[in-house]
């Protein structure tokens, strides 16, 4: 069962990687564009006041490692694992840069 | 007065007939362009705010008749009695006060693309350089025989937040224990795909806790629905024996209502009489969009508005962008989250165009949370990219909550918590300070 899940996750990551690679043949998408929907749940400037964790005031490295861990199912998640798989590693890095630099 | 006239002349001509703007116009530099937004819901209010954030040099006018907006998301919880209507009601004070959006409290009745003007119910004529149309849905009155506006006062739809929400709530409160609540549910597409099934769930929660001998009969024009296994698992666990769901292939499609008898009539003539009847009827893009020629006139997507997947500009009329439930957004559902996401990207696309910058590739997102009980939440999420084939969900990402997580109770609890967190964050972003 474990190997089935691992295989499924591996195939999923290949597919996600392919889709992301395809999308990236054009110019890289700026972090400000990629990060625009994050505030839908995490609140304006990432300052969630409700039960969803705020994401402002974190370092680039904290944000990136969290998102990579979500993407690779190394960190428990409800929905962030499903979101993170929609982006390439470079795109997650751009999101982390944008939020750490501009979301206060 | 003379000064006002001069100032107006100095405007690019795009802001004619905008008397309320003059106080602002006298004091500040002329706007480089004027964007008009029709509709102050999840899509329109987001677009209005984010255009101002993208470029404060762009003047934005929101045409919205209401002074307060009652959201459709979370209205199921008002119907079920664990939220008050005041908790889902939002105003435009931050949009006008903090973000400098002009709110014209009037209804848009006509769009003239030739002169680039919007005419309002009171006869104002408002010129635009770019127009965002985010009017939401209208009910297709008469698509179900006998389902008229008068019938909806007896058999509420409650698919637009406000008076209809409260009407359905009152009917449930008045219903004696042991009654049947019947719902007639539409075929695709319609606003909020999981919404009817969340409604079934939270009505069941209300009945279980207050009128436990009651039943729910859901008559559906479809054979499958959003997050179906998760909903049905939850119904079996939380409300065993209370909910009967009848799909299309079991004669679930309702084609007629007899309002004064609270009766639903199926395609093959079965009659279902119930104590409370909720009709979630067929829908289409709101009137202003259809009258303007923004909607497809025929075919499978008749009544909905085709758009460019990158800019949400109408493929039928230039310089008009249609977002939210009225648009055909490829794989994106008609949800408040999706409209919020589209509002941000249409703001970027419009600001880029008005500043002569090239368009960019948007990456849209959606998360639709549903509660099956106040402490039991599920979700479906996706990331979307604009491709030559339209807006498509990224393969290998997104999807629904796991059906059998390791600690199911904790998982459903967390997602119920995040359901409330999403609403709080999204509504604060759109209507808050």
Short mmCIF file of C-alpha atoms in Angstrom, two decimals:
data_model
loop_
_atom_site.label_atom_id
_atom_site.label_comp_id
_atom_site.label_asym_id
_atom_site.label_seq_id
_atom_site.Cartn_x
_atom_site.Cartn_y
_atom_site.Cartn_z
CA UNK A 1 0.00 0.00 0.00
CA UNK A 2 2.79 2.33 0.96
CA UNK A 3 4.59 1.71 -2.32
CA UNK A 4 1.35 2.29 -4.24
CA UNK A 5 1.00 5.67 -2.58
CA UNK A 6 4.65 6.45 -3.18
CA UNK A 7 4.33 5.47 -6.83
CA UNK A 8 1.17 7.54 -7.21
CA UNK A 9 2.90 10.50 -5.62
CA UNK A 10 5.90 10.04 -7.91
CA UNK A 11 3.71 9.87 -11.02
CA UNK A 12 1.77 12.88 -9.80
CA UNK A 13 4.97 14.84 -9.33
CA UNK A 14 6.13 13.92 -12.83
CA UNK A 15 2.81 15.11 -14.25
CA UNK A 16 2.92 18.29 -12.23
CA UNK A 17 6.50 18.84 -13.30
CA UNK A 18 5.59 18.33 -16.95
CA UNK A 19 2.70 20.77 -16.74
CA UNK A 20 4.81 23.31 -14.93
CA UNK A 21 7.68 22.86 -17.40
CA UNK A 22 5.29 23.38 -20.27
CA UNK A 23 3.96 26.54 -18.65
CA UNK A 24 7.50 27.76 -18.13
CA UNK A 25 8.58 27.59 -21.73
CA UNK A 26 7.26 31.14 -21.89
CA UNK A 27 8.87 33.84 -19.73
CA UNK A 28 9.00 32.97 -16.01
CA UNK A 29 5.91 34.19 -14.21
CA UNK A 30 6.75 36.87 -11.62
CA UNK A 31 6.35 36.01 -7.95
CA UNK A 32 3.81 38.80 -7.51
CA UNK A 33 1.57 37.03 -10.02
CA UNK A 34 2.14 33.52 -8.65
CA UNK A 35 1.49 34.64 -5.06
CA UNK A 36 -1.65 36.62 -5.82
CA UNK A 37 -4.10 33.93 -4.77
CA UNK A 38 -2.38 33.06 -1.46
CA UNK A 39 -4.21 35.90 0.31
CA UNK A 40 -7.56 34.30 -0.59
CA UNK A 41 -7.10 32.06 2.48
CA UNK A 42 -4.12 33.56 4.31
CA UNK A 43 -5.61 37.06 4.29
CA UNK A 44 -4.48 40.43 2.93
CA UNK A 45 -0.65 40.58 3.08
CA UNK A 46 -0.77 37.08 4.58
CA UNK A 47 -1.92 38.45 7.93
CA UNK A 48 -4.58 35.86 8.64
CA UNK A 49 -6.54 36.75 11.75
CA UNK A 50 -8.62 33.58 11.75
CA UNK A 51 -7.54 29.99 12.21
CA UNK A 52 -5.55 29.72 8.99
CA UNK A 53 -1.84 30.26 9.73
CA UNK A 54 -0.52 33.72 8.80
CA UNK A 55 2.35 33.72 6.28
CA UNK A 56 3.69 37.23 6.68
CA UNK A 57 6.92 37.91 8.54
CA UNK A 58 8.56 34.61 7.55
CA UNK A 59 11.92 34.30 5.86
CA UNK A 60 12.23 33.21 2.26
CA UNK A 61 13.86 29.97 3.40
CA UNK A 62 11.11 29.18 5.90
CA UNK A 63 8.43 29.70 3.28
CA UNK A 64 10.22 27.77 0.57
CA UNK A 65 11.07 24.76 2.70
CA UNK A 66 7.49 24.61 3.98
CA UNK A 67 6.07 24.70 0.46
CA UNK A 68 8.56 22.11 -0.83
CA UNK A 69 7.70 19.87 2.11
CA UNK A 70 4.00 20.24 1.30
CA UNK A 71 4.64 19.53 -2.37
CA UNK A 72 6.64 16.38 -1.59
CA UNK A 73 4.27 15.14 1.14
CA UNK A 74 6.93 15.47 3.83
CA UNK A 75 4.76 17.68 6.01
CA UNK A 76 1.20 16.99 7.25
CA UNK A 77 -1.36 19.07 5.38
CA UNK A 78 -5.03 19.33 4.55
CA UNK A 79 -4.98 21.40 1.36
CA UNK A 80 -1.49 22.93 1.02
CA UNK A 81 -0.10 19.71 -0.40
CA UNK A 82 -2.72 19.88 -3.14
CA UNK A 83 -1.89 23.53 -3.90
CA UNK A 84 1.91 23.21 -3.79
CA UNK A 85 1.91 20.44 -6.40
CA UNK A 86 0.53 22.95 -8.90
CA UNK A 87 3.84 24.85 -9.08
CA UNK A 88 7.40 24.07 -10.17
CA UNK A 89 10.16 24.34 -7.55
CA UNK A 90 11.35 27.55 -9.22
CA UNK A 91 7.86 28.98 -8.99
CA UNK A 92 7.63 28.09 -5.30
CA UNK A 93 10.95 29.89 -4.81
CA UNK A 94 9.56 32.96 -6.57
CA UNK A 95 6.48 32.86 -4.32
CA UNK A 96 8.69 32.59 -1.22
CA UNK A 97 10.79 35.58 -2.38
CA UNK A 98 7.72 37.69 -3.09
CA UNK A 99 5.99 37.00 0.21
CA UNK A 100 9.10 37.36 2.39
CA UNK A 101 10.02 40.62 0.66
CA UNK A 102 6.66 42.33 0.27
CA UNK A 103 4.05 40.84 2.59
CA UNK A 104 4.41 42.57 5.95
CA UNK B 1 -18.58 75.70 -10.68
CA UNK B 2 -16.36 77.02 -13.47
CA UNK B 3 -13.44 75.27 -11.85
CA UNK B 4 -15.31 71.99 -11.80
CA UNK B 5 -16.14 72.37 -15.48
CA UNK B 6 -12.52 73.06 -16.37
CA UNK B 7 -11.37 70.10 -14.38
CA UNK B 8 -13.85 67.90 -16.13
CA UNK B 9 -12.71 69.12 -19.51
CA UNK B 10 -9.15 68.37 -18.52
CA UNK B 11 -10.20 64.82 -17.81
CA UNK B 12 -9.64 62.57 -20.75
CA UNK B 13 -13.33 62.71 -21.51
CA UNK B 14 -13.76 59.32 -19.99
CA UNK B 15 -15.30 60.63 -16.83
CA UNK B 16 -18.17 62.66 -18.20
CA UNK B 17 -21.43 62.64 -16.29
CA UNK B 18 -19.80 61.75 -13.03
CA UNK B 19 -20.89 64.56 -10.75
CA UNK B 20 -20.02 62.80 -7.50
CA UNK B 21 -16.40 62.50 -8.57
CA UNK B 22 -15.74 66.22 -8.83
CA UNK B 23 -14.68 66.70 -5.21
CA UNK B 24 -11.92 64.17 -5.70
CA UNK B 25 -11.14 65.28 -9.23
CA UNK B 26 -10.53 68.90 -8.25
CA UNK B 27 -7.86 67.95 -5.76
CA UNK B 28 -5.94 65.25 -7.58
CA UNK B 29 -4.25 64.76 -10.91
CA UNK B 30 -6.49 63.65 -13.74
CA UNK B 31 -6.91 59.91 -13.89
CA UNK B 32 -5.06 58.24 -16.75
CA UNK B 33 -8.06 56.06 -17.46
CA UNK B 34 -11.45 55.12 -16.10
CA UNK B 35 -12.47 51.55 -15.33
CA UNK B 36 -16.12 50.82 -14.59
CA UNK B 37 -17.04 47.67 -12.66
CA UNK B 38 -20.58 46.31 -12.76
CA UNK B 39 -21.43 44.25 -9.67
CA UNK B 40 -19.99 44.37 -6.14
CA UNK B 41 -19.75 40.67 -5.32
CA UNK B 42 -16.69 38.43 -4.96
CA UNK B 43 -15.47 39.17 -8.50
CA UNK B 44 -16.40 42.82 -8.97
CA UNK B 45 -15.44 44.14 -5.54
CA UNK B 46 -12.09 42.32 -5.80
CA UNK B 47 -11.42 43.77 -9.26
CA UNK B 48 -12.35 47.30 -8.16
CA UNK B 49 -10.01 47.20 -5.17
CA UNK B 50 -7.10 45.53 -6.95
CA UNK B 51 -7.17 47.87 -9.95
CA UNK B 52 -6.68 50.71 -7.46
CA UNK B 53 -3.87 48.77 -5.75
CA UNK B 54 -2.21 47.96 -9.10
CA UNK B 55 -2.33 51.60 -10.24
CA UNK B 56 -3.83 54.42 -8.15
CA UNK B 57 -3.71 56.54 -11.31
CA UNK B 58 -6.67 54.62 -12.70
CA UNK B 59 -10.10 55.88 -11.59
CA UNK B 60 -12.55 53.11 -10.71
CA UNK B 61 -16.33 53.36 -10.52
CA UNK B 62 -18.36 50.49 -9.08
CA UNK B 63 -21.98 50.31 -10.23
CA UNK B 64 -23.86 48.30 -7.62
CA UNK B 65 -27.42 49.07 -6.48
CA UNK B 66 -27.03 47.60 -2.99
CA UNK B 67 -25.32 49.35 -0.07
CA UNK B 68 -24.66 45.97 1.57
CA UNK B 69 -23.81 42.62 0.05
CA UNK B 70 -24.99 39.34 1.56
CA UNK B 71 -22.70 36.54 0.44
CA UNK B 72 -24.01 33.32 -1.00
CA UNK B 73 -21.05 31.45 0.57
CA UNK B 74 -21.94 30.78 4.22
CA UNK B 75 -25.65 31.48 3.60
CA UNK B 76 -26.25 27.74 4.06
CA UNK B 77 -25.17 28.21 7.69
CA UNK B 78 -27.76 30.95 8.16
CA UNK B 79 -30.36 28.58 6.72
CA UNK B 80 -29.16 25.89 9.15
CA UNK B 81 -29.23 28.32 12.08
CA UNK B 82 -25.58 28.47 13.16
CA UNK B 83 -24.73 31.81 11.54
CA UNK B 84 -26.63 35.08 11.62
CA UNK B 85 -27.28 37.04 8.43
CA UNK B 86 -25.32 39.99 9.86
CA UNK B 87 -22.20 37.81 9.91
CA UNK B 88 -22.37 37.35 6.12
CA UNK B 89 -23.28 40.96 5.26
CA UNK B 90 -20.57 43.33 4.03
CA UNK B 91 -20.53 46.98 2.96
CA UNK B 92 -18.46 49.08 0.57
CA UNK B 93 -17.07 51.58 3.08
CA UNK B 94 -13.47 50.34 2.82
CA UNK B 95 -13.67 50.16 -0.95
CA UNK B 96 -14.78 53.79 -1.20
CA UNK B 97 -13.01 55.23 1.87
CA UNK B 98 -9.67 53.41 1.87
CA UNK B 99 -9.27 52.51 -1.77
CA UNK B 100 -10.90 55.49 -3.49
CA UNK B 101 -13.42 53.54 -5.53
CA UNK B 102 -16.47 55.58 -6.46
CA UNK B 103 -19.66 53.65 -5.67
CA UNK B 104 -22.64 54.50 -7.85
CA UNK B 105 -25.65 53.04 -6.06
CA UNK B 106 -27.65 52.31 -9.15
CA UNK B 107 -28.36 49.40 -11.43
CA UNK B 108 -26.59 49.03 -14.77
CA UNK B 109 -29.32 48.60 -17.38
CA UNK B 110 -27.47 48.83 -20.71
CA UNK B 111 -23.97 48.76 -22.18
CA UNK B 112 -23.14 50.52 -25.44
CA UNK B 113 -19.77 49.24 -26.70
CA UNK B 114 -19.77 51.76 -29.58
CA UNK B 115 -19.68 54.79 -27.27
CA UNK B 116 -18.17 52.78 -24.37
CA UNK B 117 -20.86 53.86 -21.95
CA UNK B 118 -22.95 52.15 -19.29
CA UNK B 119 -26.46 53.46 -18.76
CA UNK B 120 -27.96 53.14 -15.27
CA UNK B 121 -31.52 52.77 -14.04
CA UNK B 122 -31.72 56.42 -13.01
CA UNK B 123 -30.54 57.52 -16.46
CA UNK B 124 -26.87 58.23 -15.78
CA UNK B 125 -24.51 57.56 -18.64
CA UNK B 126 -21.05 56.52 -17.45
CA UNK B 127 -18.15 56.28 -19.88
CA UNK B 128 -15.44 53.66 -19.52
CA UNK B 129 -12.06 52.90 -21.01
CA UNK B 130 -12.29 49.33 -19.72
CA UNK B 131 -15.38 47.66 -18.32
CA UNK B 132 -15.49 44.75 -15.86
CA UNK B 133 -18.80 42.90 -15.85
CA UNK B 134 -19.25 40.74 -12.74
CA UNK B 135 -23.02 40.59 -12.30
CA UNK B 136 -23.40 37.00 -11.09
CA UNK B 137 -26.36 34.85 -12.00
CA UNK B 138 -30.05 35.24 -12.69
CA UNK B 139 -32.61 32.52 -12.15
CA UNK B 140 -34.06 31.12 -15.39
CA UNK B 141 -37.65 31.73 -14.39
CA UNK B 142 -39.98 29.29 -16.10
CA UNK B 143 -37.23 26.80 -17.05
CA UNK B 144 -38.98 24.58 -14.51
CA UNK B 145 -42.67 24.92 -15.37
CA UNK B 146 -44.45 27.02 -12.77
CA UNK B 147 -41.24 28.24 -11.09
CA UNK B 148 -41.82 32.01 -11.23
CA UNK B 149 -40.76 34.85 -8.96
CA UNK B 150 -44.12 34.49 -7.19
CA UNK B 151 -43.55 30.74 -6.76
CA UNK B 152 -40.14 31.47 -5.20
CA UNK B 153 -41.94 33.27 -2.36
CA UNK B 154 -43.47 29.89 -1.44
CA UNK B 155 -40.69 27.57 -2.65
CA UNK B 156 -37.53 29.61 -2.05
CA UNK B 157 -34.40 29.12 -4.12
CA UNK B 158 -32.12 30.87 -1.59
CA UNK B 159 -29.41 30.82 -4.28
CA UNK B 160 -28.75 34.57 -3.94
CA UNK B 161 -27.96 35.78 -0.43
CA UNK B 162 -30.50 37.92 1.42
CA UNK B 163 -34.29 37.76 1.75
CA UNK B 164 -34.48 34.32 0.13
CA UNK B 165 -31.95 32.97 2.65
CA UNK B 166 -34.09 34.16 5.54
CA UNK B 167 -37.30 32.87 3.95
CA UNK B 168 -35.94 29.33 3.75
CA UNK B 169 -34.66 29.63 7.34
CA UNK B 170 -38.11 30.68 8.61
CA UNK B 171 -39.79 27.80 6.77
CA UNK B 172 -37.43 25.27 8.35
CA UNK B 173 -38.02 26.78 11.78
CA UNK B 174 -41.80 26.60 11.32
CA UNK B 175 -41.76 23.00 10.06
CA UNK B 176 -43.01 20.43 12.60
CA UNK B 177 -40.82 17.47 13.55
CA UNK B 178 -41.35 14.60 11.13
CA UNK B 179 -41.71 16.79 8.05
CA UNK B 180 -40.00 16.21 4.72
CA UNK B 181 -37.69 18.85 3.27
CA UNK B 182 -37.49 18.41 -0.51
CA UNK B 183 -34.84 19.96 -2.73
CA UNK B 184 -34.86 20.18 -6.53
CA UNK B 185 -31.28 20.42 -7.81
CA UNK B 186 -30.07 21.62 -11.23
CA UNK B 187 -27.96 20.19 -14.02
CA UNK B 188 -24.52 21.68 -14.76
CA UNK B 189 -23.37 24.40 -14.94
CA UNK B 190 -24.63 26.43 -11.99
CA UNK B 191 -23.30 28.63 -9.18
CA UNK B 192 -21.33 26.74 -6.50
CA UNK B 193 -21.19 23.07 -7.58
CA UNK B 194 -20.96 21.60 -4.03
CA UNK B 195 -23.40 24.18 -2.59
CA UNK B 196 -26.61 22.11 -2.84
CA UNK B 197 -24.96 19.14 -1.11
CA UNK B 198 -23.56 21.30 1.65
CA UNK B 199 -27.08 22.68 2.07
CA UNK B 200 -28.51 19.17 2.36
CA UNK B 201 -25.85 18.39 4.97
CA UNK B 202 -26.33 21.41 7.21
CA UNK B 203 -30.13 21.25 6.99
CA UNK B 204 -29.73 17.63 8.14
CA UNK B 205 -27.63 18.91 11.02
CA UNK B 206 -30.39 21.33 12.00
CA UNK B 207 -33.07 18.66 11.74
CA UNK B 208 -31.03 16.07 13.66
CA UNK B 209 -30.52 18.46 16.55
CA UNK B 210 -34.06 19.91 16.66
CA UNK B 211 -36.50 17.78 14.63
CA UNK B 212 -34.91 14.33 14.47
CA UNK B 213 -37.88 12.48 12.92
CA UNK B 214 -37.69 14.65 9.78
CA UNK B 215 -36.32 13.56 6.39
CA UNK B 216 -34.62 15.17 3.41
CA UNK B 217 -35.48 14.24 -0.17
CA UNK B 218 -33.02 15.57 -2.77
CA UNK B 219 -34.20 15.31 -6.38
CA UNK B 220 -31.33 15.85 -8.77
CA UNK B 221 -31.08 16.59 -12.51
CA UNK B 222 -27.59 15.00 -12.44
CA UNK B 223 -26.20 11.51 -11.90
CA UNK B 224 -23.06 12.70 -10.11
CA UNK B 225 -21.95 15.73 -8.13
CA UNK B 226 -18.98 17.53 -6.64
CA UNK B 227 -17.14 15.71 -3.81
CA UNK B 228 -19.86 13.03 -4.00
CA UNK B 229 -18.08 10.18 -2.13
CA UNK B 230 -17.04 12.57 0.65
CA UNK B 231 -20.57 13.92 1.02
CA UNK B 232 -22.17 10.49 0.98
CA UNK B 233 -19.65 9.10 3.50
CA UNK B 234 -20.46 12.03 5.75
CA UNK B 235 -24.21 11.64 5.36
CA UNK B 236 -23.97 7.96 6.31
CA UNK B 237 -21.80 8.74 9.32
CA UNK B 238 -23.59 11.84 10.61
CA UNK B 239 -27.20 11.46 9.45
CA UNK B 240 -27.91 7.77 8.86
CA UNK B 241 -31.29 7.17 7.21
CA UNK B 242 -32.19 10.85 7.06
CA UNK B 243 -31.17 11.80 3.50
CA UNK B 244 -32.47 10.29 0.28
CA UNK B 245 -30.70 11.46 -2.90
CA UNK B 246 -32.48 10.64 -6.18
CA UNK B 247 -30.28 11.01 -9.29
CA UNK B 248 -31.37 11.77 -12.84
CA UNK B 249 -31.40 8.10 -13.80
CA UNK B 250 -33.91 7.37 -11.00
CA UNK B 251 -36.25 10.11 -12.28
CA UNK B 252 -34.70 12.79 -10.10
CA UNK B 253 -35.09 15.65 -12.57
CA UNK B 254 -37.87 18.06 -11.62
CA UNK B 255 -39.63 19.68 -14.58
CA UNK B 256 -42.63 21.31 -12.89
CA UNK B 257 -43.59 22.84 -9.55
CA UNK B 258 -47.06 23.37 -8.11
CA UNK B 259 -46.22 26.10 -5.67
CA UNK B 260 -49.44 26.36 -3.64
CA UNK B 261 -49.35 22.60 -3.05
CA UNK B 262 -45.61 22.61 -2.23
CA UNK B 263 -45.26 19.89 -4.84
CA UNK B 264 -42.44 18.97 -7.22
CA UNK B 265 -43.24 17.02 -10.38
CA UNK B 266 -40.56 14.87 -12.02
CA UNK B 267 -39.81 14.34 -15.69
CA UNK B 268 -41.82 11.10 -15.66
CA UNK B 269 -44.67 12.48 -13.61
CA UNK B 270 -43.86 11.48 -10.02
CA UNK B 271 -45.24 14.00 -7.54
CA UNK B 272 -43.35 14.85 -4.36
CA UNK B 273 -45.22 16.91 -1.79
CA UNK B 274 -43.15 18.20 1.12
CA UNK B 275 -43.40 20.42 4.18
CA UNK B 276 -40.58 22.65 2.93
CA UNK B 277 -39.48 22.83 -0.70
CA UNK B 278 -36.20 24.39 -1.83
CA UNK B 279 -35.74 24.75 -5.58
CA UNK B 280 -32.18 25.38 -6.77
CA UNK B 281 -33.22 26.28 -10.31
CA UNK B 282 -31.38 26.48 -13.63
CA UNK B 283 -29.42 29.72 -13.98
CA UNK B 284 -27.65 31.91 -16.51
CA UNK B 285 -25.49 35.03 -16.58
CA UNK B 286 -27.26 38.04 -15.13
CA UNK B 287 -29.46 40.15 -17.42
CA UNK B 288 -27.06 43.01 -18.05
CA UNK B 289 -24.47 40.61 -19.51
CA UNK B 290 -26.99 38.82 -21.71
CA UNK B 291 -28.65 42.06 -22.89
CA UNK B 292 -25.25 43.48 -23.85
CA UNK B 293 -24.56 40.50 -26.10
CA UNK B 294 -21.75 39.15 -23.91
CA UNK B 295 -23.36 35.72 -23.51
CA UNK B 296 -23.42 32.91 -26.05
CA UNK B 297 -26.82 33.02 -27.76
CA UNK B 298 -27.10 29.26 -28.30
CA UNK B 299 -25.31 25.94 -27.97
CA UNK B 300 -24.43 24.06 -24.80
CA UNK B 301 -23.10 27.18 -23.08
CA UNK B 302 -26.01 29.45 -24.04
CA UNK B 303 -26.57 32.21 -21.52
CA UNK B 304 -22.97 32.26 -20.23
CA UNK B 305 -20.17 34.59 -21.34
CA UNK B 306 -17.11 33.34 -23.26
CA UNK B 307 -13.81 35.03 -22.32
CA UNK B 308 -10.13 35.00 -23.16
CA UNK B 309 -8.43 32.60 -20.71
CA UNK B 310 -5.57 35.03 -19.97
CA UNK B 311 -7.32 38.40 -19.62
CA UNK B 312 -10.99 37.44 -19.14
CA UNK B 313 -11.74 39.93 -21.90
CA UNK B 314 -14.97 39.00 -23.62
CA UNK B 315 -14.39 37.16 -26.89
CA UNK B 316 -17.56 38.83 -28.16
CA UNK B 317 -16.97 42.52 -27.28
CA UNK B 318 -13.64 44.34 -26.98
CA UNK B 319 -12.62 46.22 -23.80
CA UNK B 320 -15.20 44.39 -21.69
CA UNK B 321 -13.98 41.76 -19.22
CA UNK B 322 -16.46 39.29 -17.73
CA UNK B 323 -15.51 37.55 -14.48
CA UNK B 324 -17.17 35.43 -11.81
CA UNK B 325 -20.18 33.19 -12.19
CA UNK B 326 -21.35 34.87 -15.43
CA UNK B 327 -18.19 33.86 -17.31
CA UNK B 328 -17.20 30.58 -18.94
CA UNK B 329 -13.87 30.04 -17.18
CA UNK B 330 -12.91 26.61 -18.51
CA UNK B 331 -12.17 24.20 -15.68
CA UNK B 332 -12.75 26.81 -12.96
CA UNK B 333 -16.01 26.39 -11.06
CA UNK B 334 -18.52 29.15 -10.44
CA UNK B 335 -17.37 29.88 -6.89
CA UNK B 336 -16.65 32.88 -4.71
CA UNK B 337 -13.02 31.81 -4.40
CA UNK B 338 -12.66 31.52 -8.18
CA UNK B 339 -14.27 34.95 -8.71
CA UNK B 340 -11.90 36.47 -6.13
CA UNK B 341 -8.94 34.89 -7.95
CA UNK B 342 -10.22 36.13 -11.33
CA UNK B 343 -10.79 39.62 -9.92
CA UNK B 344 -7.12 39.93 -8.96
CA UNK B 345 -5.84 38.77 -12.33
CA UNK B 346 -8.27 40.86 -14.36
CA UNK B 347 -7.02 43.85 -12.34
CA UNK B 348 -3.45 43.00 -13.33
CA UNK B 349 -4.43 42.47 -16.97
CA UNK B 350 -6.31 45.78 -17.16
CA UNK B 351 -3.56 47.74 -15.37
CA UNK B 352 -1.00 46.23 -17.76
CA UNK B 353 -3.06 47.10 -20.84
CA UNK B 354 -3.74 50.67 -19.70
CA UNK B 355 -0.03 51.19 -19.02
CA UNK B 356 1.11 49.67 -22.28
CA UNK B 357 2.74 46.69 -20.58
CA UNK B 358 2.49 43.21 -22.06
CA UNK B 359 0.06 40.67 -20.64
CA UNK B 360 1.44 37.86 -18.46
CA UNK B 361 0.39 34.29 -17.79
CA UNK B 362 -1.98 34.13 -14.85
CA UNK B 363 -2.09 31.20 -12.44
CA UNK B 364 -5.58 30.92 -11.00
CA UNK B 365 -6.58 28.95 -7.92
CA UNK B 366 -9.71 27.69 -6.29
CA UNK B 367 -10.58 26.07 -2.99
CA UNK B 368 -14.20 25.20 -2.28
CA UNK B 369 -14.80 24.24 1.33
CA UNK B 370 -18.05 22.64 2.41
CA UNK B 371 -19.31 21.92 5.91
CA UNK B 372 -21.28 18.74 6.57
CA UNK B 373 -21.70 19.86 10.19
CA UNK B 374 -20.19 22.79 12.11
CA UNK B 375 -17.17 20.63 13.01
CA UNK B 376 -16.92 18.54 9.81
CA UNK B 377 -15.38 20.11 6.71
CA UNK B 378 -14.26 18.87 3.28
CA UNK B 379 -12.64 20.64 0.33
CA UNK B 380 -11.80 20.55 -3.34
CA UNK B 381 -8.88 22.60 -4.60
CA UNK B 382 -7.16 23.23 -7.91
CA UNK B 383 -4.49 25.35 -9.57
CA UNK B 384 -5.30 26.48 -13.10
CA UNK B 385 -3.24 27.74 -16.02
CA UNK B 386 -4.30 29.49 -19.19
CA UNK B 387 -3.47 27.36 -22.23
CA UNK B 388 -4.44 27.50 -25.90
CA UNK B 389 -7.14 25.00 -24.95
CA UNK B 390 -8.53 27.41 -22.34
CA UNK B 391 -8.20 27.38 -18.56
CA UNK B 392 -7.16 23.91 -17.39
CA UNK B 393 -6.42 22.43 -13.98
CA UNK B 394 -2.78 21.45 -13.41
CA UNK B 395 -2.51 17.66 -13.60
CA UNK B 396 -1.21 15.95 -10.47
CA UNK B 397 -2.15 18.88 -8.25
CA UNK B 398 -5.41 19.79 -6.54
CA UNK B 399 -8.26 17.38 -5.97
CA UNK B 400 -10.53 16.57 -3.07
CA UNK B 401 -9.86 15.85 0.60
CA UNK B 402 -8.73 12.27 1.25
CA UNK B 403 -11.60 9.88 1.83
CA UNK B 404 -9.83 7.95 4.59
CA UNK B 405 -7.18 10.13 6.24
CA UNK B 406 -5.20 8.66 9.15
CA UNK B 407 -7.07 10.65 11.77
CA UNK B 408 -10.37 11.37 10.04
CA UNK B 409 -12.05 13.22 12.91
CA UNK B 410 -9.09 15.58 13.27
CA UNK B 411 -8.83 16.09 9.49
CA UNK B 412 -12.53 17.00 9.12
CA UNK B 413 -12.27 19.23 12.18
CA UNK B 414 -9.28 21.06 10.72
CA UNK B 415 -11.00 21.57 7.40
CA UNK B 416 -14.09 22.93 9.18
CA UNK B 417 -11.77 25.36 10.95
CA UNK B 418 -10.17 26.34 7.65
CA UNK B 419 -13.61 26.79 6.09
CA UNK B 420 -14.23 29.61 8.57
CA UNK B 421 -10.67 30.86 8.11
CA UNK B 422 -11.12 31.12 4.34
CA UNK B 423 -14.35 33.09 4.71
CA UNK B 424 -12.82 35.46 7.21
CA UNK B 425 -9.72 36.10 5.07
CA UNK B 426 -11.52 36.36 1.73
CA UNK B 427 -14.26 38.70 2.90
CA UNK B 428 -11.70 40.84 4.73
CA UNK B 429 -9.63 41.03 1.59
CA UNK B 430 -12.63 41.97 -0.57
CA UNK B 431 -14.80 44.16 1.66
CA UNK B 432 -12.62 44.77 4.71
CA UNK B 433 -10.17 47.54 5.46
#
